[in-house]
PDB file of C-alpha atoms in Angstrom:
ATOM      1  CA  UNK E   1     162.868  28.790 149.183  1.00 47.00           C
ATOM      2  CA  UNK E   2     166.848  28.394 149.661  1.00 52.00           C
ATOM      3  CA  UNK E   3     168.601  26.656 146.524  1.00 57.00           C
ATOM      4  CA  UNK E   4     167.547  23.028 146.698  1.00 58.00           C
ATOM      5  CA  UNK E   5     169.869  19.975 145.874  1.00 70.00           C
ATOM      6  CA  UNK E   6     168.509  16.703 145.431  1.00 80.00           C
ATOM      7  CA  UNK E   7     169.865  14.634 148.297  1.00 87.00           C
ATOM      8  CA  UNK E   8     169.865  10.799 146.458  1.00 89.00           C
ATOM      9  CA  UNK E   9     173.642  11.138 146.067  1.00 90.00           C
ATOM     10  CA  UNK E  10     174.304  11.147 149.870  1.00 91.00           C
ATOM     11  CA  UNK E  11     171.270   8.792 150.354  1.00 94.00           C
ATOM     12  CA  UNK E  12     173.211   6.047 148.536  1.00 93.00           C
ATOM     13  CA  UNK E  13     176.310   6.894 149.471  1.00 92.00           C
ATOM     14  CA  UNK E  14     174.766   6.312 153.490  1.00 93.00           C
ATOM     15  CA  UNK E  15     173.137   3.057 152.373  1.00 93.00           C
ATOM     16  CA  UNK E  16     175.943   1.544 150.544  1.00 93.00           C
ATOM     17  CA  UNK E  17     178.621   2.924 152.797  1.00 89.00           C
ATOM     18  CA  UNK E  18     179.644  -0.077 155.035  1.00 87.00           C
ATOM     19  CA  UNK E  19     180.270   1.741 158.128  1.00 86.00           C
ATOM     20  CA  UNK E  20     177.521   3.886 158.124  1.00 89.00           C
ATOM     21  CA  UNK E  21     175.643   1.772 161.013  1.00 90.00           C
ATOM     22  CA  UNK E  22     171.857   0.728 160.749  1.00 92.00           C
ATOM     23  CA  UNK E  23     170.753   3.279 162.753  1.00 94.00           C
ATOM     24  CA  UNK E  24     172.202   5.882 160.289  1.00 94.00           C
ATOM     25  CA  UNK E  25     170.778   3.948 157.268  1.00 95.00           C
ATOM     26  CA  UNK E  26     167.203   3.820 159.370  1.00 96.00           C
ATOM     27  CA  UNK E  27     167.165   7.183 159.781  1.00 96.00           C
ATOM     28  CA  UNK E  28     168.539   7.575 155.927  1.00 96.00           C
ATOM     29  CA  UNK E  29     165.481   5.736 155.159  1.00 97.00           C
ATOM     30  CA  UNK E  30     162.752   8.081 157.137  1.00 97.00           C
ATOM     31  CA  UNK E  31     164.162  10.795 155.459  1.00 96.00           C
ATOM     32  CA  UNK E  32     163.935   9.635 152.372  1.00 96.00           C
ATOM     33  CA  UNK E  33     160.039   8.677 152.539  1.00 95.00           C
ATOM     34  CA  UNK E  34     159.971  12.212 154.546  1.00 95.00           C
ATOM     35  CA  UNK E  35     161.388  13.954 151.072  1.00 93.00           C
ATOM     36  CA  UNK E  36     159.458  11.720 148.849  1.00 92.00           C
ATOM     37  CA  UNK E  37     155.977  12.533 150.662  1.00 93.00           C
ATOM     38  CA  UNK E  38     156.979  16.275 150.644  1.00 90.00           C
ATOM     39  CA  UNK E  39     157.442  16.375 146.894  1.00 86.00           C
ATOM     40  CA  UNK E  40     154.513  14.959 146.030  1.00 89.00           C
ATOM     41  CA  UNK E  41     152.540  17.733 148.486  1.00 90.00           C
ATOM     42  CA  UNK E  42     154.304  20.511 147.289  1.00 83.00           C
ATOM     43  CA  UNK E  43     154.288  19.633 143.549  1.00 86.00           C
ATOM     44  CA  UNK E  44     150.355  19.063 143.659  1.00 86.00           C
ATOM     45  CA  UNK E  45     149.665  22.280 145.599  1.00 85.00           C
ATOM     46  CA  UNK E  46     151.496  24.678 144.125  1.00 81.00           C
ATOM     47  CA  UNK E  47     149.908  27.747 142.935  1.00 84.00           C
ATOM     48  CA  UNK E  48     147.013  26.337 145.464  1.00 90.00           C
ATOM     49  CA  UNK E  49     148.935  26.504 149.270  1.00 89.00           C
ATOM     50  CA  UNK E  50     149.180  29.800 150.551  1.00 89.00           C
ATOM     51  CA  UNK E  51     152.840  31.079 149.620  1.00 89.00           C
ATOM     52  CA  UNK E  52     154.079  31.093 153.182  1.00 92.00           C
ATOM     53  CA  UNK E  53     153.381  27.791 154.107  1.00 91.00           C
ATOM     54  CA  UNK E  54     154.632  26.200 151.002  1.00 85.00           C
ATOM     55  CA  UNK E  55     158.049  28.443 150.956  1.00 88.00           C
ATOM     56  CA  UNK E  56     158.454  28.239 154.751  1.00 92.00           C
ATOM     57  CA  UNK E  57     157.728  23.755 154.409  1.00 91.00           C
ATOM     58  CA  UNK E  58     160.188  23.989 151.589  1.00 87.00           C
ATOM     59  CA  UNK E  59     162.647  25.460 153.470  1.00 92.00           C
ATOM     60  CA  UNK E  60     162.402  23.515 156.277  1.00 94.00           C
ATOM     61  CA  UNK E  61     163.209  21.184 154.175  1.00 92.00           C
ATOM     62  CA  UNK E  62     166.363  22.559 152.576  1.00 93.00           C
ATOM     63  CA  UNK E  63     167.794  23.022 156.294  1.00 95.00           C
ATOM     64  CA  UNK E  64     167.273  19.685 157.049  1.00 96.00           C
ATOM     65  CA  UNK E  65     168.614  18.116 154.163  1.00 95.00           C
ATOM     66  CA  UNK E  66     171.787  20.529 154.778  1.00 95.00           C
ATOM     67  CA  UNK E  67     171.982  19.244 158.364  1.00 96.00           C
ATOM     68  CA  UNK E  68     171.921  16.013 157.042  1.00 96.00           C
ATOM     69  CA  UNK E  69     174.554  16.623 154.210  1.00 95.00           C
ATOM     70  CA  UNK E  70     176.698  18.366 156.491  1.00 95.00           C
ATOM     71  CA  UNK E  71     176.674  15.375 158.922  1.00 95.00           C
ATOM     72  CA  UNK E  72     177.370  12.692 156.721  1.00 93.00           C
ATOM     73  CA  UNK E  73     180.291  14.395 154.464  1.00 93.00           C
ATOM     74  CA  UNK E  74     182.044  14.947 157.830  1.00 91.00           C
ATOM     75  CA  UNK E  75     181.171  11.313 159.016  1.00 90.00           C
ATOM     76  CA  UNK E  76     182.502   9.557 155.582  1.00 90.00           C
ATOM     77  CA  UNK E  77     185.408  12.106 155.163  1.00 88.00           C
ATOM     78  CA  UNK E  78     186.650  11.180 158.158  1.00 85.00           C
ATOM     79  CA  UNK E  79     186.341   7.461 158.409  1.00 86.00           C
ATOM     80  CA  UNK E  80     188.039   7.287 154.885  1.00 79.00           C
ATOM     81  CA  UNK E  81     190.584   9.400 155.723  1.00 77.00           C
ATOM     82  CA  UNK E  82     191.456   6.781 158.883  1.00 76.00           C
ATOM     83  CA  UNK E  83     190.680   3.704 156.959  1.00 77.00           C
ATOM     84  CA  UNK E  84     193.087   4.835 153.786  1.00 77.00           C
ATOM     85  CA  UNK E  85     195.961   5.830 156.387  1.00 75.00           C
ATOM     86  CA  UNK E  86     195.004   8.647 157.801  1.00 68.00           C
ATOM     87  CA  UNK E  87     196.813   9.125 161.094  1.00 68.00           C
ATOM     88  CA  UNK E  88     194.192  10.384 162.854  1.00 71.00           C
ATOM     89  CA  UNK E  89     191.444   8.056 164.261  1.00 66.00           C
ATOM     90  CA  UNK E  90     188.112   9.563 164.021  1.00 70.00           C
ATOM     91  CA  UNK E  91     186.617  11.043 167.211  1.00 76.00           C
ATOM     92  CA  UNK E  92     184.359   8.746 169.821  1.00 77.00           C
ATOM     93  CA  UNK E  93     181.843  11.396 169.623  1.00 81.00           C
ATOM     94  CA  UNK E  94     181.361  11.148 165.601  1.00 82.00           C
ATOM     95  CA  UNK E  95     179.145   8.303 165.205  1.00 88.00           C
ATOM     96  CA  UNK E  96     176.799   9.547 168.083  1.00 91.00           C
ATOM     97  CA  UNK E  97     176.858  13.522 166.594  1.00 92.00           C
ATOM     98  CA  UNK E  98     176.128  12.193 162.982  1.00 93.00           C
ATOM     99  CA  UNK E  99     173.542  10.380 164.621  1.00 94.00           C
ATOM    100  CA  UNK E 100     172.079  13.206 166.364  1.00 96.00           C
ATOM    101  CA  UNK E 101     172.222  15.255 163.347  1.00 96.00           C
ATOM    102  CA  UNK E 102     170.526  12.903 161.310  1.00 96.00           C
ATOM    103  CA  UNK E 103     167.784  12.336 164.094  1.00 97.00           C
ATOM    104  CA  UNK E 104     167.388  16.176 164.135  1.00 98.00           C
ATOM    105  CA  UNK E 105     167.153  16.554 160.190  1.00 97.00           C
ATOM    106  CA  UNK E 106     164.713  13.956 159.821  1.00 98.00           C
ATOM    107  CA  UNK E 107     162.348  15.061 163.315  1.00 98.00           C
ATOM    108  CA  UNK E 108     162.615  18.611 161.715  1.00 97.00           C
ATOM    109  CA  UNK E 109     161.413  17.019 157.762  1.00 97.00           C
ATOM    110  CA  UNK E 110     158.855  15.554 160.309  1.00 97.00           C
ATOM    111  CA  UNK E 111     157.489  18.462 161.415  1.00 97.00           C
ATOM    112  CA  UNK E 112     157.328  20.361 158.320  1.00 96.00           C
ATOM    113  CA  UNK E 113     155.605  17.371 156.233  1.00 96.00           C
ATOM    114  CA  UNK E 114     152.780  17.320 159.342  1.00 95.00           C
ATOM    115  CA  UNK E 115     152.619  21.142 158.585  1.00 95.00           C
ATOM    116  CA  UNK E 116     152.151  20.377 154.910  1.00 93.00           C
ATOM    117  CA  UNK E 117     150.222  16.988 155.614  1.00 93.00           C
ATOM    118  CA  UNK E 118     147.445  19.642 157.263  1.00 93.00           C
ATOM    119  CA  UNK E 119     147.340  22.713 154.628  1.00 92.00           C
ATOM    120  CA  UNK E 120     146.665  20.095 151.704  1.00 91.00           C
ATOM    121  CA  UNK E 121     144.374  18.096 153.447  1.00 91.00           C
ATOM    122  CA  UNK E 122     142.681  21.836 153.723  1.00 91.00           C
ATOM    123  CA  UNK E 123     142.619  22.195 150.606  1.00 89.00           C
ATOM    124  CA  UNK E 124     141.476  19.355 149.539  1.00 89.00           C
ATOM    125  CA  UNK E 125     144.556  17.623 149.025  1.00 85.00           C
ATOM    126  CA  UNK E 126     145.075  14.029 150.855  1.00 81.00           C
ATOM    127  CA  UNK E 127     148.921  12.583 151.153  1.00 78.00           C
ATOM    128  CA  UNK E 128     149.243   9.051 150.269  1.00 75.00           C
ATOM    129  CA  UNK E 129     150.471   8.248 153.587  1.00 68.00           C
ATOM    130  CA  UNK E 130     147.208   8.856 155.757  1.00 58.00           C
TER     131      UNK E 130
END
């Protein structure tokens, strides 16, 4: 698994930033059940999974989250920037990309917690979701 960084820093900083947009903090909020979820099934079948699945779930969940990060430093970076003076306005297109980049991240978390979802239940292992 890639070098993972807990994400709660640029969780809050969506949530409490005030023009992040509900969508964005919706989204924010999928994801973070999504990470939550996945934590819990990797940490109580580990040793257990077979290797692949955990590293390759894991992963999927690193990318994700770096999709995410990536997204939203660009997003805030740039709306400060504007509303401390900047003289550039940000671009039409960056509220709808950060969007779609958080929509990705999260249906790719998605996918990878269903993946993990069916190898614990396998093994014995039920999420607390279902």
């Amino acid at each position: 698994m890639d070098s993972y960084t807990n994400p709660n820093q640029e969780f809050i900083e969506v949530l409490a930033h005030r023009h992040a947009g509900a969508h964005r903090q919706a989204l924010t909020g999928e994801l973070i059940a999504i990470c939550a979820e996945m934590n819990h099934l990797l940490a109580r079948t580990k040793g257990t999974m077979a290797p692949a699945v955990w590293a390759d779930c894991g992963d999927e969940l690193v990318r994700c989250l770096g999709l995410y990060r990536k997204a939203w430093t660009r997003f805030a970076a740039m709306v400060d920037d504007y509303l401390h003076g900047g003289d550039t306005a940000p671009s039409p297109s960056l509220g709808p990309a950060t969007t779609q980049a958080f929509q990705a991240a999260v249906e790719g978390a998605r996918a990878a917690l269903d993946v993990l979802r069916g190898e614990a239940l396998r093994l014995g292992c039920e999420s607390w979701a279902h």
